[in-house]
Coordinates of C-alpha atoms in Angstrom, one line a residue:
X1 CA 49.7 28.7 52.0
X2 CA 49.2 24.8 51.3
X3 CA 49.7 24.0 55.0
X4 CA 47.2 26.5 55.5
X5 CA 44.9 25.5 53.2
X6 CA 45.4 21.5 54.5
X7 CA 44.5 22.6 58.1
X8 CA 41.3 24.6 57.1
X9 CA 40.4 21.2 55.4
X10 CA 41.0 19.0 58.6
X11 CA 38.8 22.3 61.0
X12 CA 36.3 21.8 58.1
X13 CA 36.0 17.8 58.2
X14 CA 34.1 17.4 61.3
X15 CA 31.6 20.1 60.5
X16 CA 30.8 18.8 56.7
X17 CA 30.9 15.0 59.0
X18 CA 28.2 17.4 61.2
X19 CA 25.9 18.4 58.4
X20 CA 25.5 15.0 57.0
X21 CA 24.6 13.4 60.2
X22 CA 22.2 16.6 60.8
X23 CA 20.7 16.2 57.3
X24 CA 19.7 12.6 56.9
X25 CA 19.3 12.8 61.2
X26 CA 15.6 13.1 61.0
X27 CA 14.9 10.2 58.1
X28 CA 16.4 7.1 60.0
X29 CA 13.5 4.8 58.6
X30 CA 13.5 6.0 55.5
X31 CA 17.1 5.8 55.2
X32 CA 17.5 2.2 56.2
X33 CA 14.9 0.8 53.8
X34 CA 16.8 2.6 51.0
X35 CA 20.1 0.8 52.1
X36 CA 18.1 -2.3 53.2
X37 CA 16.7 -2.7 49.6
X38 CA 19.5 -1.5 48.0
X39 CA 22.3 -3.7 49.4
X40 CA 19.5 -6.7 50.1
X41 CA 19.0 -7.2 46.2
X42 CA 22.6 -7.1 45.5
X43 CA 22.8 -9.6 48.0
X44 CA 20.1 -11.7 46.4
X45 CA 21.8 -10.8 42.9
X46 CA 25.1 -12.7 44.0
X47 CA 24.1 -14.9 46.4
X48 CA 23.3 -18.5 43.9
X49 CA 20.7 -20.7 45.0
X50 CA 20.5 -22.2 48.5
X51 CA 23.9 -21.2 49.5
X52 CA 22.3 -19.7 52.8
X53 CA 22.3 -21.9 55.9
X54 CA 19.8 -24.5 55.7
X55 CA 18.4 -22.8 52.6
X56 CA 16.9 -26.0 51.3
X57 CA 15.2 -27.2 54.5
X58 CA 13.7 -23.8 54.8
X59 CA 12.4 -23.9 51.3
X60 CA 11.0 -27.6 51.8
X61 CA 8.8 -26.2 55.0
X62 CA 8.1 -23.5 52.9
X63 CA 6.8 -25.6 50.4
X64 CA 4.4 -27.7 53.1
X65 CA 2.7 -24.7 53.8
X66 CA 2.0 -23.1 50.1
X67 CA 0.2 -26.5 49.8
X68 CA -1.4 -26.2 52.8
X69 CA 0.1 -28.4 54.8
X70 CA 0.0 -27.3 58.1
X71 CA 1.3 -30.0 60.5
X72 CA 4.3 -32.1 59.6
X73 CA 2.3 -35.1 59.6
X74 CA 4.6 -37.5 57.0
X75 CA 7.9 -39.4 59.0
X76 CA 9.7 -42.2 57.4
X77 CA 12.6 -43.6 59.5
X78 CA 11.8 -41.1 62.7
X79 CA 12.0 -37.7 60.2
X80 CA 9.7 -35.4 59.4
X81 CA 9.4 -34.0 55.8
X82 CA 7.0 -34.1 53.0
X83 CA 7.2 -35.4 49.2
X84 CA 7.8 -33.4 46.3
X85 CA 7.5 -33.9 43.1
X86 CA 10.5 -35.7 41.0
X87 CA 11.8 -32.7 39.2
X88 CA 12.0 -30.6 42.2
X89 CA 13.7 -32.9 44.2
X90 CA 16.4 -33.2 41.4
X91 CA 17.0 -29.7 40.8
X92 CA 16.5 -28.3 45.0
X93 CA 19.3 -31.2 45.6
X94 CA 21.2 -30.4 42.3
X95 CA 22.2 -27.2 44.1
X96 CA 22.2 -28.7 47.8
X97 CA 25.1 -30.9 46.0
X98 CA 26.6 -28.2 44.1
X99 CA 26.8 -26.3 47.2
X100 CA 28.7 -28.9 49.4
X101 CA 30.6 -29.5 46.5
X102 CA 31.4 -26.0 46.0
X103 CA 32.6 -25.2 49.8
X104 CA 35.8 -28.3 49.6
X105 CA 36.6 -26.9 45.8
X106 CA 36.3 -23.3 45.4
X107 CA 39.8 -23.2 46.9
X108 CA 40.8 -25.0 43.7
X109 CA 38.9 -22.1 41.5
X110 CA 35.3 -24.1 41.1
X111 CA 33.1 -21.0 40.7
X112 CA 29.3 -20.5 40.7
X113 CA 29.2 -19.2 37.0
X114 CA 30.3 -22.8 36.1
X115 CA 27.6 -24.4 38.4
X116 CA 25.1 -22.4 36.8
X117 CA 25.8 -23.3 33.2
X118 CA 25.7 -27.1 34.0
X119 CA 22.7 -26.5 35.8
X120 CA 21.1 -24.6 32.9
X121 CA 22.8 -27.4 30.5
X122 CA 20.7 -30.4 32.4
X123 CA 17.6 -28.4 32.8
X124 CA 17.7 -27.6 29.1
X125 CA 18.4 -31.1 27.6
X126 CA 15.9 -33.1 30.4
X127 CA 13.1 -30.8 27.3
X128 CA 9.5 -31.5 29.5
X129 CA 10.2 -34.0 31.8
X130 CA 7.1 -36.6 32.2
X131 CA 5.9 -36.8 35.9
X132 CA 7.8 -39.6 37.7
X133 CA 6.1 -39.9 41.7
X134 CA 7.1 -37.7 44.2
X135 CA 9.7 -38.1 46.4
X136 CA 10.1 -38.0 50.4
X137 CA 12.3 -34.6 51.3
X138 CA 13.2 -34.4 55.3
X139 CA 12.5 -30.6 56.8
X140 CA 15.8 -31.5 59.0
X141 CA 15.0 -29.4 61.8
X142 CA 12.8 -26.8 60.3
X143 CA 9.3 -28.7 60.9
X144 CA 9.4 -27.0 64.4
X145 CA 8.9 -23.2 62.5
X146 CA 5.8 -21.7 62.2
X147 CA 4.2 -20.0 59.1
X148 CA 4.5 -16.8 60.9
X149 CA 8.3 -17.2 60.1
X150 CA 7.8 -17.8 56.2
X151 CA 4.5 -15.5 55.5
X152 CA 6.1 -13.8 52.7
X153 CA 8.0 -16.7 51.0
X154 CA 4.5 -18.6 50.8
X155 CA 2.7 -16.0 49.4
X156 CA 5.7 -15.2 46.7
X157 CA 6.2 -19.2 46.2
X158 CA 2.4 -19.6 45.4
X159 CA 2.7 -16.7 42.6
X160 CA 5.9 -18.6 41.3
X161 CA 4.2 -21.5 41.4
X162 CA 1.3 -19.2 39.1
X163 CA 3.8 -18.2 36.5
X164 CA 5.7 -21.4 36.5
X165 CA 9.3 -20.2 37.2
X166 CA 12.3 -22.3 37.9
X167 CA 13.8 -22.7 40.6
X168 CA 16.0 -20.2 40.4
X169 CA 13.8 -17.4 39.4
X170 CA 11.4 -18.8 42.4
X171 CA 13.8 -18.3 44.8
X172 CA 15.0 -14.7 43.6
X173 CA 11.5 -14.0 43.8
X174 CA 10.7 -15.6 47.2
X175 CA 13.7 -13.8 48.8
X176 CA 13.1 -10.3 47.3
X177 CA 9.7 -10.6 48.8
X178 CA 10.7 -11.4 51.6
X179 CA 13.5 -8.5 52.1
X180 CA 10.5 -6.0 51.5
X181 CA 8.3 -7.3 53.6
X182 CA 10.9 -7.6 56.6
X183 CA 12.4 -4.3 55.1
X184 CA 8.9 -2.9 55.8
X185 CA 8.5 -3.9 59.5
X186 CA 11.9 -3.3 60.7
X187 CA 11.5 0.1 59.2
X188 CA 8.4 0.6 61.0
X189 CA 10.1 -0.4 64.1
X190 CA 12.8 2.3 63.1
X191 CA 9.9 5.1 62.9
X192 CA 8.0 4.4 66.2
X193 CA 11.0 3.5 68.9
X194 CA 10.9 6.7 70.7
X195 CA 14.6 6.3 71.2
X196 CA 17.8 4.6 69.3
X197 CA 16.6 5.1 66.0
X198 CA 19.9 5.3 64.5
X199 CA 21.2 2.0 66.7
X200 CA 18.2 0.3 65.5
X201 CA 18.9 1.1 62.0
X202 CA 22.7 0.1 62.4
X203 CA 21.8 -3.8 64.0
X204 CA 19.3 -4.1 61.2
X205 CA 22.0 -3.7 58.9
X206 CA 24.6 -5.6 60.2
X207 CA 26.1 -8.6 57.7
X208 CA 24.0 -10.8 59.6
X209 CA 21.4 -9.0 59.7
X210 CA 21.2 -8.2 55.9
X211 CA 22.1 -11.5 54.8
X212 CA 19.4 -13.2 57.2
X213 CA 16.6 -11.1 55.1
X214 CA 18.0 -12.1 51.5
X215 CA 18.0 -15.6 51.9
X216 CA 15.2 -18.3 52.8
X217 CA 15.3 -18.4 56.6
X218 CA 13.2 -17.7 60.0
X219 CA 16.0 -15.4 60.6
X220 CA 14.3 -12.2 58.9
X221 CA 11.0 -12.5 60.4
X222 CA 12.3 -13.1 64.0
X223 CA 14.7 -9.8 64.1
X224 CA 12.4 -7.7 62.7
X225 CA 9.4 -8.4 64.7
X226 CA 11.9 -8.2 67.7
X227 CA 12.8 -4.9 66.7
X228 CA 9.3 -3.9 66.6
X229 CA 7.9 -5.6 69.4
X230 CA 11.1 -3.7 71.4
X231 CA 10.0 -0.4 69.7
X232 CA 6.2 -0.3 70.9
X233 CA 7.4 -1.6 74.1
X234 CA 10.0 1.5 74.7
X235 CA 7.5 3.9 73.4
X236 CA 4.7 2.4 75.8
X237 CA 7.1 3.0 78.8
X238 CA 7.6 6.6 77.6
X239 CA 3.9 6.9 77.0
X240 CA 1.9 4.2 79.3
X241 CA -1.2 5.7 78.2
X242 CA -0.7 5.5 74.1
X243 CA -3.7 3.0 73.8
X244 CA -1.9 1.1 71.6
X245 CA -2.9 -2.5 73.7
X246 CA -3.7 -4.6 70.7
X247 CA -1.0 -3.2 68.4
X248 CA 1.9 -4.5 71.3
X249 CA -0.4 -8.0 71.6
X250 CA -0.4 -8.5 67.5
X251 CA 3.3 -7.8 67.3
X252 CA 4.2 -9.9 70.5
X253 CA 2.4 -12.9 69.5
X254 CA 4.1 -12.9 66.7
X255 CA 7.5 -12.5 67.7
X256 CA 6.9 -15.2 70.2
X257 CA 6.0 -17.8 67.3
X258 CA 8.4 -16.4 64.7
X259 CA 10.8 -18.7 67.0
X260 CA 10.8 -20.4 70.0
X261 CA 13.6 -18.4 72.3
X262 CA 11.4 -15.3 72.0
X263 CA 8.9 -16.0 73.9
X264 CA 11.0 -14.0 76.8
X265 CA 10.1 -11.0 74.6
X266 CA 6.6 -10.9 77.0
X267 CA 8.7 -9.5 79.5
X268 CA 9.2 -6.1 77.9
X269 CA 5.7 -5.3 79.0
X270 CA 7.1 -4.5 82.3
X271 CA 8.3 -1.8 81.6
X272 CA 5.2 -0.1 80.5
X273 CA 4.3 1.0 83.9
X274 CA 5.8 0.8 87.6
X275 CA 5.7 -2.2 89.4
X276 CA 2.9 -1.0 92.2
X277 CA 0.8 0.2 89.4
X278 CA 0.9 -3.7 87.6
X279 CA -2.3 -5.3 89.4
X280 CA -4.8 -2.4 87.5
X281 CA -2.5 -3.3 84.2
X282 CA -3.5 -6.8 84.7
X283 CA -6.2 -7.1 81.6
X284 CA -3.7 -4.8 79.5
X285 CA -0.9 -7.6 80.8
X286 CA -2.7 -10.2 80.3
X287 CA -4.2 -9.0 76.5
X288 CA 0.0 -8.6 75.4
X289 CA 1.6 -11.4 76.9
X290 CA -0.8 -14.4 77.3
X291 CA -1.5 -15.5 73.5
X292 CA 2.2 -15.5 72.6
X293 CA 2.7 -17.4 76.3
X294 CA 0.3 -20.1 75.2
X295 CA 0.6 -20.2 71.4
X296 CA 4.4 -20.8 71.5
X297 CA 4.7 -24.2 73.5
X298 CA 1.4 -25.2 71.6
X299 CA 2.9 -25.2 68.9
X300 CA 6.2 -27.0 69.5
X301 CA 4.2 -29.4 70.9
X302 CA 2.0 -29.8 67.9
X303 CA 4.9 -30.5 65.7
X304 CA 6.7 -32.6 68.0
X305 CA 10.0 -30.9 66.4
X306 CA 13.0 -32.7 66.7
X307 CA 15.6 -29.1 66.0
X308 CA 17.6 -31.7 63.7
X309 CA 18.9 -33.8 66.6
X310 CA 19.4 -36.5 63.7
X311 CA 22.9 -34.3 63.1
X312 CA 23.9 -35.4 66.4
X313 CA 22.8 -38.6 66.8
X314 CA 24.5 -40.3 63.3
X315 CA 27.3 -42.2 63.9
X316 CA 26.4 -42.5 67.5
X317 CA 24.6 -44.6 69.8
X318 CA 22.9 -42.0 72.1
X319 CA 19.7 -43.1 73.3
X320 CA 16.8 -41.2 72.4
X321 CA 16.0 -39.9 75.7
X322 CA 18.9 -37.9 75.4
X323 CA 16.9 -35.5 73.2
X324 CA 13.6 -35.8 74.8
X325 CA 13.1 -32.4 76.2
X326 CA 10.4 -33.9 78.9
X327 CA 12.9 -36.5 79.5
X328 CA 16.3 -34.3 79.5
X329 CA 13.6 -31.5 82.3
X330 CA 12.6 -34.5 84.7
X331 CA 17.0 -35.1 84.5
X332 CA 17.6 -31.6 85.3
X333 CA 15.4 -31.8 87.8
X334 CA 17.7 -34.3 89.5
X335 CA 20.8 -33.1 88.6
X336 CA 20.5 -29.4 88.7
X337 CA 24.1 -28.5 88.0
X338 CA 24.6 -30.3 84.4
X339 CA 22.9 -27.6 82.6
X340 CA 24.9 -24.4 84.1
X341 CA 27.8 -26.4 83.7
X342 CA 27.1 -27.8 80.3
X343 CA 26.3 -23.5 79.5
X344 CA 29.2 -22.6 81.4
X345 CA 32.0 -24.6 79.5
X346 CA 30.2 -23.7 76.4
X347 CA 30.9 -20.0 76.4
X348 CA 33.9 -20.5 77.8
X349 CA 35.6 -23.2 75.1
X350 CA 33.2 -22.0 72.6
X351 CA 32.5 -18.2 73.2
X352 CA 34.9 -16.9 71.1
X353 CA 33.8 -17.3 67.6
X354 CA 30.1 -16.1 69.2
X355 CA 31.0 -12.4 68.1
X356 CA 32.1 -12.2 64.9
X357 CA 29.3 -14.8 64.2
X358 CA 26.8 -12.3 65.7
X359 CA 28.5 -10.0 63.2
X360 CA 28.8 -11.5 60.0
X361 CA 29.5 -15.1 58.7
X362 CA 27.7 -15.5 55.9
X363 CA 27.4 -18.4 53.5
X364 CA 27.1 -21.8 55.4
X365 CA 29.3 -19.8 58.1
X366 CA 31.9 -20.4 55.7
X367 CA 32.4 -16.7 54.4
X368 CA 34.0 -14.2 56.9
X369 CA 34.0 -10.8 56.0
X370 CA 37.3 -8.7 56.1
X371 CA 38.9 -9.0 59.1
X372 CA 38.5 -4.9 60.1
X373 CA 34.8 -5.1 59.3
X374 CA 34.6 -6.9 62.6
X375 CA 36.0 -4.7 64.7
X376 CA 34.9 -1.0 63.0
X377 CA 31.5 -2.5 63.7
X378 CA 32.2 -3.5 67.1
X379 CA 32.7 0.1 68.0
X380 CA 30.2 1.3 66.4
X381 CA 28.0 -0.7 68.4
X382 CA 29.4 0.1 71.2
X383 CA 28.5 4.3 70.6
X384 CA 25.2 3.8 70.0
X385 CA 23.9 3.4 73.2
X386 CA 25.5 7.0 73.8
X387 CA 21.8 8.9 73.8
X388 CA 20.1 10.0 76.7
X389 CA 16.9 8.9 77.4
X390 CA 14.2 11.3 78.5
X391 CA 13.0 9.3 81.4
X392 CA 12.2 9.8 85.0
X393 CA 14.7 8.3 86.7
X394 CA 12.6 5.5 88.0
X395 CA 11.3 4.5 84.7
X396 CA 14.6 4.7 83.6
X397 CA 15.6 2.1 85.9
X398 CA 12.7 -0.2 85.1
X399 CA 13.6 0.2 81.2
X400 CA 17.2 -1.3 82.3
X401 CA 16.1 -3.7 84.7
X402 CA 13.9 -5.3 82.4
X403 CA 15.5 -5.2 79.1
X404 CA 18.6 -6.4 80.7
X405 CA 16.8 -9.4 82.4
X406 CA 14.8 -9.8 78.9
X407 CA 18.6 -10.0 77.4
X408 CA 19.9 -12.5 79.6
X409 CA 17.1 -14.7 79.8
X410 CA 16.6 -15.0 75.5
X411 CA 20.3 -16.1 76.0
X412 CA 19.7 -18.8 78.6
X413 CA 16.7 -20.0 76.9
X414 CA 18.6 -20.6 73.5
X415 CA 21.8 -22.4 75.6
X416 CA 18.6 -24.4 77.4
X417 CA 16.5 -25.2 74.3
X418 CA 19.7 -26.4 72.8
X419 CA 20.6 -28.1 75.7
X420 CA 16.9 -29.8 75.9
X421 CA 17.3 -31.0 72.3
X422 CA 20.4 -31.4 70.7
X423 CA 23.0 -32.2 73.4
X424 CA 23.6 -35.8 74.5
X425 CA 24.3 -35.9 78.0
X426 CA 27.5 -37.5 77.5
X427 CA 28.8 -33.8 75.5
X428 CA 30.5 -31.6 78.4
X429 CA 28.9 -28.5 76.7
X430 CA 26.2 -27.3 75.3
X431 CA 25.9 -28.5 71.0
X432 CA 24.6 -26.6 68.4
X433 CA 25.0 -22.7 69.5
X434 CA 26.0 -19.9 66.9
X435 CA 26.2 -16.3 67.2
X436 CA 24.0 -15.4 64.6
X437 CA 21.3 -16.7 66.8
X438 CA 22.0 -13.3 69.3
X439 CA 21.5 -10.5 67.3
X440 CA 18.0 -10.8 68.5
X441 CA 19.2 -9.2 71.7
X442 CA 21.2 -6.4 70.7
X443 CA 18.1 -3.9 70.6
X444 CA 17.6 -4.8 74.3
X445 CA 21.3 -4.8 75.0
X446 CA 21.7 -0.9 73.5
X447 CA 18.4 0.3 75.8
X448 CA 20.0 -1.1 78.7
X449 CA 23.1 0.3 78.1
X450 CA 21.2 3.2 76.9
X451 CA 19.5 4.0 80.3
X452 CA 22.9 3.2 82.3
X453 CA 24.7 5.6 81.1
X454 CA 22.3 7.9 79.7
X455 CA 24.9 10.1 77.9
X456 CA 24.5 12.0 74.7
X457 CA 26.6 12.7 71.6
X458 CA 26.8 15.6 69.3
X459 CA 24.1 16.0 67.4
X460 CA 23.8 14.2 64.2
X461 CA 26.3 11.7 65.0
X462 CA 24.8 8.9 65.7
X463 CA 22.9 9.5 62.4
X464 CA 26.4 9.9 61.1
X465 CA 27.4 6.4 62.4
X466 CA 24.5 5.0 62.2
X467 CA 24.6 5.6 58.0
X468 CA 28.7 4.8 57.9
X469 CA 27.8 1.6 59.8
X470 CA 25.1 0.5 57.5
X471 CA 27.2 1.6 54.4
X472 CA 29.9 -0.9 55.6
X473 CA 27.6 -3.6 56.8
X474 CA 26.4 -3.3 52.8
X475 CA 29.2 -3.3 50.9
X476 CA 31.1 -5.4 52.5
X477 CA 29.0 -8.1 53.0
X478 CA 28.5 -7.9 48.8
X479 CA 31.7 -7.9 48.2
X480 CA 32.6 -11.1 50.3
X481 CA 29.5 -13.0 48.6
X482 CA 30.4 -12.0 45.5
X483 CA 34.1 -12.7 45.8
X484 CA 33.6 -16.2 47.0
X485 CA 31.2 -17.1 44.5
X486 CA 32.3 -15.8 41.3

């Protein structure tokens, strides 16, 4: 009787698996912004000030543009940055020091809760500090980001700035604005893709993905307008007469000048209709791609952004040409072999750590996540793209043709960009590359193999992975913030 009990448990398993999926099947937006928000403020709960990477050089750049200032105009010794006020200078570099502090000793049992009460101990006996002159802070790399890239972090720092918080309390504040906002659009992107729902869902809530929306960053705003731009893209190829011209030229523009690299995202407008039917599309072409094609390298070359080469170039005595992107072109141009080379024994030296970067490192890319996190989430990726797309089969092959070249392109462009500015030419391979920086592509990636293979699951379980996923994306990545920390 018990054995037959057990095995009527196992035959039910997969169907109680079944309804689940099928129940929560039809809601995938609504689903991730209820794990996004809920997972995202614990994050920001745990997660002490400017521990995120470069969380004080986003906040600095930030903090240009709440006071309007636009252009980084302000060098001293060849870098960019602007002056603050005394008081936050002391307390933004109280934690930048606390934090470099924190990743030699916490080995040794130095804990955040500690940090916080010496903080709050200095704070509290400094009583109203007079104003003492302002003080120059460099951006360190992020001067070259534009405001598209910190929207919601201005607007939240400017009603901080209103109700006189802390620092602290600003910064919970300008991060939980800016996981709804992001939240928001990558849930919107979740609603209108036409396919992948539930593998747009799961990438959005990868450790990576999650942590880059809690923390001060142009990580947040470039994924999620990816998703979205990707999205209206798909669902113009499945319906090349939806009207929606301006909506796809808004949401590319912006993805092209939330950063740099995606400006190869203008390339998913080819798949909106066959290749013989482009020179009629050419106004509809032309209204998508052209203001993110010219606003992009405008702006990088309005800010004359230097990507943090300075990291580099101390201690060394590179010449300056060596990070001069016109420069390092016209040397390409005569020595056409350096840069595949320099790519080439970058991934394959450097390439392992790429992944589980892509994944999850969060922290400064000091804090991995358990080591099983990495690969249960690998697989699940790797089902995803299990759905069949309903697709003639010749725009079936144009949606894999271009979201695969799309793919490959972002990730030459990011080896090239890095190559342009932050590799001498004496380095053998390419400086400065992490994996976090290729989540971007893993929408593209899962269409592409999506229309490959073009095979389907049971129903309801990609929803069923799609939520599992996300549930371990969320707690782990908690639970290894919070462990670290406190």
């Amino acid at each position: 009787m018990q054995y037959r009990r057990s095995v009527h448990a196992l035959d039910a398993a997969p169907s109680m698996l079944s309804r689940i999926g099928t129940l929560f099947g039809g809601f995938p937006a609504i689903v991730f912004a209820f794990l996004s928000l809920v997972f995202g403020s614990a994050l920001i709960a745990v997660n002490p000030p400017l521990r995120g990477p470069d969380e004080i050089s986003h906040f600095l750049r930030i903090h240009s543009y709440s006071r309007g200032k636009i252009l980084p105009i302000i060098e001293i010794d060849g870098r960019k940055g602007i002056f603050v006020e005394r008081k936050l200078y002391d307390r933004l570099y109280f934690f930048k020091d606390s934090g470099e502090w924190f990743a030699i000793a916490r080995n040794d049992g130095v804990r955040y809760g500690g940090i916080m009460a010496e903080y709050r101990r200095i704070t509290g006996a400094s009583g109203d500090e007079v104003d003492q002159g302002s003080l120059f802070a460099p951006f360190s790399g992020t001067e070259g980001y534009t405001p598209v890239a910190y929207a919601p972090y201005v607007l939240a720092e400017a009603i901080g700035r209103l109700l006189g918080l802390d620092l602290p309390e600003l910064l919970f504040l300008m991060r939980f604005l800016g996981l709804v906002v992001f939240t928001a659009v990558a849930a919107y992107a979740i609603a209108v893709t036409p396919a992948l729902k539930w593998g747009f869902v799961l990438i959005a809530m990868l450790p990576v993905s999650l942590y880059n929306r809690v923390v001060l960053s142009a990580d947040g705003a470039a994924l999620s307008c990816a998703l979205l731009i990707t999205a209206l893209c798909l669902r113009a190829a499945y319906k090349p007469l939806d009207g929606r011209v301006w909506e796809r030229s808004l949401w590319m523009t912006l993805c092209a000048l939330a950063k740099q690299p995606q400006i190869v995202f203008v390339l998913l407008e080819l798949m909106v209709g066959r290749l013989k039917e482009q020179p009629p599309r050419w106004r509809s072409l032309a209204i998508v791609a052209l203001p993110g094609l010219v606003l992009s390298p405008l702006w990088v070359i309005g800010v004359s952004a230097d990507v943090a080469a300075w990291r580099v170039r101390q201690g060394h005595n590179y010449p300056p040409e060596h990070f001069d992107p016109l420069w390092k072109l016209s040397y390409m141009w005569e020595h056409p072999f350096h840069f595949p080379r320099a790519a080439w024994i970058a991934l394959r030296d450097w390439g392992a750590p790429l992944w589980p970067e892509l994944i999850g490192i969060l922290g400064w890319q000091d804090i991995p996540l358990q080591p099983w996190t990495y690969l249960v989430l690998t697989v699940l990726l790797l089902l995803m793209p299990l759905q069949r797309l309903p697709l003639d089969g010749a725009t079936r092959a144009r949606v894999a043709v271009v979201t695969g070249f799309a793919a490959l392109s972002y990730v030459v462009v990011v080896y090239l960009i890095f190559f342009l500015t932050y590799t001498p030419l004496d380095s053998p391979h390419v400086l400065g590359v992490q994996g976090r920086y290729f989540v971007i592509v893993l929408p593209l990636t899962a269409i592409f193999l999506a229309a490959l293979i073009n095979v389907e699951l049971p129903r309801g379980a990609l929803a069923l992975i799609g939520i599992a996923g996300s549930m371990i994306a969320g707690i782990t990545s908690v639970d290894a913030v919070l462990r670290a920390h406190w």
